[in-house]
Amino acid sequence: MHKSPTISLCMIVKDEARSISNCLESVKGLVSEMIIIDTGSTDQTIDICKKHGAKVYPYMWKNDFADARNYGLSYATGDWILWLDADEELDATKKFLLQEILAHTNSYLLSLPILNYYGKTKPVNKDHVYLYYQLRVFRNYKDITFHNRIHETPLLPAELTDKEIENISIPIHHYGYLEDITETKQKGQRNLQLLQQEVADPSHSPWIEYHLASEYYRQGKYLQAFQYVNESILLFLHQNQLPPSLLYKLKYAMLIETNSLDGAWPSIEKAILLYPDYVDLHFYKGDILYKMKNYREALQAFEKCLELGDHHTEYLILKGTGSFKAGRYKGLCLEQLGRSEEAQEAFGFWDNTRLD
C-alpha cells in the first residue's frame, strides 16, 4: 500500500487579515503543514495564521518575491509544495483530487487553472473572470526554486528540464483584482517600483516590459502601457523568440478600450496568424469589426470563437469569449444584417446555456 504524498503549503504574507483565513481554510485537511513567511505584518495576520495551525517565520523584506518564497521552501518538509497568495482559495469541490494525482504522476511541476475575478466584490460575478494556467505545485526537490524579483515562478534545474509539466483541473480562485481589494492594498505602486528595478538590469527578460505594461494598463495609464507592450514585443523578436500571446492580448485590449480602431485593424490579423487558435484574439477581431460596422465579417469572427470554445490551457482566456459573450455578439450581428429570427435564436440559445 502506497503512502499518500504529503503537501506543504508555502506562502508569503503581509497585512492579510482580511483574506488569509479563507485561504487557509481552503487547504485544511489536504496539506500536512502550512509554512507562512511574514514580511512585516502590523494587523492580525500572524495571530490568524497561528490559529489555523500554521508555522509563521519572520522575514526581512528585500524587495524580492523569489527570495522570500525560497526562504519558505527551506522550512518545508512535505513531498510536494503548493504555493498560494493570501487572496486566493483552492477550489473546495476538487481539492482532494490533488493527493490522488500526486500519488500517480511522474511530473515534477503541475500547472493549475487560476480564476482571476474582476469587478465588484459583493456579490462576486462568476462570469467576470480571466482564466490561465500557472505552475502552482511542484516536488520538494532542493534545486527547484523560485526565480524573478517580481512575478516569481518556480523553475526546474538544468538536469530536469526534460520533465513534462502536467496540467490538472483543480482551480485556484483569485480575488485580488476585485475593485475594493485593489484599492485598499495598493499593490500597483509597489509592483511598479520593483519592475523598474528589474528593467534597469541590462540582462533582464522582455517579460519585465510586459509586466510594466500590464501594471500601467490596470492603472488606466494607457500611453505608458502601450509603449511598454510594444517594447516587449520588439525585445522578444530581437532575441529571435516568438512574442508570447499575452502581449498581443494586452495590446489589442488597450486599442479597443481606447477606441483606437485604426491601430487595431487590420494589424490584429497578423497576431491571429501567430496564434490562430487563441479565441480571445478572434473575439477582439469581431469586436473591432462590429464597431467598424462590418457586421458580416464580425459575424464570421464570432462564429470562429464559438468553434474554438473557452477551454484552452495554454492561453489567458476571458470567460465567455468562446461561448456566451461571442454568442451574444453573434445575435447582434445577425440583427444588424436583418436576420432577426436567427438573431433571436442565438440570443435564446446562449441565455439558456448560461442558466444550465
PDB file of C-alpha atoms in Angstrom, residues 14-121:
ATOM      1  CA  LYS A  14       1.962  40.945   4.922  1.00  0.00           C
ATOM      2  CA  ASP A  15      -1.159  42.511   6.458  1.00  0.00           C
ATOM      3  CA  GLU A  16      -3.545  39.940   5.007  1.00  0.00           C
ATOM      4  CA  ALA A  17      -6.007  39.706   7.930  1.00  0.00           C
ATOM      5  CA  ARG A  18      -8.888  40.409   5.571  1.00  0.00           C
ATOM      6  CA  SER A  19      -8.455  37.283   3.446  1.00  0.00           C
ATOM      7  CA  ILE A  20      -5.919  34.889   4.982  1.00  0.00           C
ATOM      8  CA  SER A  21      -8.460  32.848   6.966  1.00  0.00           C
ATOM      9  CA  ASN A  22     -10.450  31.886   3.850  1.00  0.00           C
ATOM     10  CA  CYS A  23      -7.227  30.934   2.091  1.00  0.00           C
ATOM     11  CA  LEU A  24      -6.022  28.641   4.890  1.00  0.00           C
ATOM     12  CA  GLU A  25      -9.483  27.100   5.336  1.00  0.00           C
ATOM     13  CA  SER A  26      -9.450  26.170   1.661  1.00  0.00           C
ATOM     14  CA  VAL A  27      -6.498  23.770   2.126  1.00  0.00           C
ATOM     15  CA  LYS A  28      -7.397  22.299   5.517  1.00  0.00           C
ATOM     16  CA  GLY A  29      -7.349  18.512   5.517  1.00  0.00           C
ATOM     17  CA  LEU A  30      -5.225  18.483   2.373  1.00  0.00           C
ATOM     18  CA  VAL A  31      -1.851  19.889   3.411  1.00  0.00           C
ATOM     19  CA  SER A  32       0.345  18.394   6.120  1.00  0.00           C
ATOM     20  CA  GLU A  33       1.791  21.772   7.110  1.00  0.00           C
ATOM     21  CA  MET A  34       1.356  25.483   6.440  1.00  0.00           C
ATOM     22  CA  ILE A  35       4.582  27.470   6.113  1.00  0.00           C
ATOM     23  CA  ILE A  36       3.927  31.212   6.379  1.00  0.00           C
ATOM     24  CA  ILE A  37       6.689  33.740   5.715  1.00  0.00           C
ATOM     25  CA  ASP A  38       5.610  37.063   7.198  1.00  0.00           C
ATOM     26  CA  THR A  39       7.320  40.158   5.803  1.00  0.00           C
ATOM     27  CA  GLY A  40       6.231  42.613   8.482  1.00  0.00           C
ATOM     28  CA  SER A  41       2.501  42.413   9.246  1.00  0.00           C
ATOM     29  CA  THR A  42       1.095  45.001  11.630  1.00  0.00           C
ATOM     30  CA  ASP A  43      -2.505  43.706  11.665  1.00  0.00           C
ATOM     31  CA  GLN A  44      -3.883  40.376  12.961  1.00  0.00           C
ATOM     32  CA  THR A  45      -2.393  38.271  10.152  1.00  0.00           C
ATOM     33  CA  ILE A  46       0.109  36.356  12.320  1.00  0.00           C
ATOM     34  CA  ASP A  47      -2.462  35.537  15.032  1.00  0.00           C
ATOM     35  CA  ILE A  48      -4.948  34.294  12.439  1.00  0.00           C
ATOM     36  CA  CYS A  49      -2.313  32.094  10.798  1.00  0.00           C
ATOM     37  CA  LYS A  50      -1.324  30.551  14.128  1.00  0.00           C
ATOM     38  CA  LYS A  51      -4.987  29.854  14.986  1.00  0.00           C
ATOM     39  CA  HIS A  52      -5.113  27.784  11.811  1.00  0.00           C
ATOM     40  CA  GLY A  53      -2.084  25.784  12.947  1.00  0.00           C
ATOM     41  CA  ALA A  54       0.381  27.452  10.592  1.00  0.00           C
ATOM     42  CA  LYS A  55       4.087  27.846  11.293  1.00  0.00           C
ATOM     43  CA  VAL A  56       4.960  31.534  10.939  1.00  0.00           C
ATOM     44  CA  TYR A  57       8.508  32.724  10.248  1.00  0.00           C
ATOM     45  CA  PRO A  58       9.516  36.400  10.199  1.00  0.00           C
ATOM     46  CA  TYR A  59      11.452  37.623   7.169  1.00  0.00           C
ATOM     47  CA  MET A  60      13.204  40.906   6.467  1.00  0.00           C
ATOM     48  CA  TRP A  61      11.749  42.114   3.159  1.00  0.00           C
ATOM     49  CA  LYS A  62      14.390  42.570   0.431  1.00  0.00           C
ATOM     50  CA  ASN A  63      12.202  43.711  -2.480  1.00  0.00           C
ATOM     51  CA  ASP A  64      12.468  40.203  -3.930  1.00  0.00           C
ATOM     52  CA  PHE A  65       9.476  37.861  -4.015  1.00  0.00           C
ATOM     53  CA  ALA A  66      11.523  34.890  -5.236  1.00  0.00           C
ATOM     54  CA  ASP A  67      13.957  35.227  -2.327  1.00  0.00           C
ATOM     55  CA  ALA A  68      11.078  35.317   0.171  1.00  0.00           C
ATOM     56  CA  ARG A  69       9.423  32.269  -1.410  1.00  0.00           C
ATOM     57  CA  ASN A  70      12.709  30.338  -1.406  1.00  0.00           C
ATOM     58  CA  TYR A  71      13.128  31.158   2.281  1.00  0.00           C
ATOM     59  CA  GLY A  72       9.776  29.463   2.853  1.00  0.00           C
ATOM     60  CA  LEU A  73      10.879  26.400   0.895  1.00  0.00           C
ATOM     61  CA  SER A  74      13.777  25.958   3.313  1.00  0.00           C
ATOM     62  CA  TYR A  75      11.278  25.086   6.089  1.00  0.00           C
ATOM     63  CA  ALA A  76       9.025  22.779   4.040  1.00  0.00           C
ATOM     64  CA  THR A  77       9.120  19.053   4.873  1.00  0.00           C
ATOM     65  CA  GLY A  78       6.347  17.751   2.596  1.00  0.00           C
ATOM     66  CA  ASP A  79       6.874  15.657  -0.521  1.00  0.00           C
ATOM     67  CA  TRP A  80       5.244  18.413  -2.598  1.00  0.00           C
ATOM     68  CA  ILE A  81       4.928  22.199  -2.433  1.00  0.00           C
ATOM     69  CA  LEU A  82       1.662  24.059  -3.027  1.00  0.00           C
ATOM     70  CA  TRP A  83       2.071  27.824  -3.178  1.00  0.00           C
ATOM     71  CA  LEU A  84      -0.746  30.327  -2.850  1.00  0.00           C
ATOM     72  CA  ASP A  85      -1.280  34.017  -2.164  1.00  0.00           C
ATOM     73  CA  ALA A  86      -3.479  35.191   0.694  1.00  0.00           C
ATOM     74  CA  ASP A  87      -6.197  36.471  -1.665  1.00  0.00           C
ATOM     75  CA  GLU A  88      -6.564  33.022  -3.261  1.00  0.00           C
ATOM     76  CA  GLU A  89      -8.518  29.891  -2.345  1.00  0.00           C
ATOM     77  CA  LEU A  90      -8.128  26.329  -3.573  1.00  0.00           C
ATOM     78  CA  ASP A  91     -11.372  25.015  -5.026  1.00  0.00           C
ATOM     79  CA  ALA A  92     -13.229  23.171  -2.245  1.00  0.00           C
ATOM     80  CA  THR A  93     -15.052  20.759  -4.544  1.00  0.00           C
ATOM     81  CA  LYS A  94     -11.921  19.378  -6.209  1.00  0.00           C
ATOM     82  CA  LYS A  95      -9.035  19.895  -3.789  1.00  0.00           C
ATOM     83  CA  PHE A  96      -8.857  16.293  -2.557  1.00  0.00           C
ATOM     84  CA  LEU A  97      -8.239  15.089  -6.115  1.00  0.00           C
ATOM     85  CA  LEU A  98      -4.785  16.610  -5.752  1.00  0.00           C
ATOM     86  CA  GLN A  99      -3.417  13.869  -3.471  1.00  0.00           C
ATOM     87  CA  GLU A 100      -4.610  11.167  -5.876  1.00  0.00           C
ATOM     88  CA  ILE A 101      -2.946  12.939  -8.794  1.00  0.00           C
ATOM     89  CA  LEU A 102       0.309  13.412  -6.888  1.00  0.00           C
ATOM     90  CA  ALA A 103       0.369   9.722  -5.936  1.00  0.00           C
ATOM     91  CA  HIS A 104       0.461   8.679  -9.602  1.00  0.00           C
ATOM     92  CA  THR A 105       2.168  11.462 -11.563  1.00  0.00           C
ATOM     93  CA  ASN A 106       5.722  11.292 -12.909  1.00  0.00           C
ATOM     94  CA  SER A 107       5.853  15.066 -13.363  1.00  0.00           C
ATOM     95  CA  TYR A 108       7.855  17.443 -11.203  1.00  0.00           C
ATOM     96  CA  LEU A 109       5.715  20.526 -11.877  1.00  0.00           C
ATOM     97  CA  LEU A 110       1.926  20.796 -12.031  1.00  0.00           C
ATOM     98  CA  SER A 111       0.013  23.672 -13.577  1.00  0.00           C
ATOM     99  CA  LEU A 112      -3.395  24.649 -12.153  1.00  0.00           C
ATOM    100  CA  PRO A 113      -6.111  26.936 -13.561  1.00  0.00           C
ATOM    101  CA  ILE A 114      -6.191  30.340 -11.859  1.00  0.00           C
ATOM    102  CA  LEU A 115      -9.588  32.065 -11.977  1.00  0.00           C
ATOM    103  CA  ASN A 116      -8.954  35.823 -11.702  1.00  0.00           C
ATOM    104  CA  TYR A 117     -12.180  37.602 -10.789  1.00  0.00           C
ATOM    105  CA  TYR A 118     -12.697  41.265 -11.660  1.00  0.00           C
ATOM    106  CA  GLY A 119     -15.386  43.851 -10.954  1.00  0.00           C
ATOM    107  CA  LYS A 120     -17.265  44.354  -7.674  1.00  0.00           C
ATOM    108  CA  THR A 121     -16.618  42.194  -4.617  1.00  0.00           C
TER     109      THR A 121
END
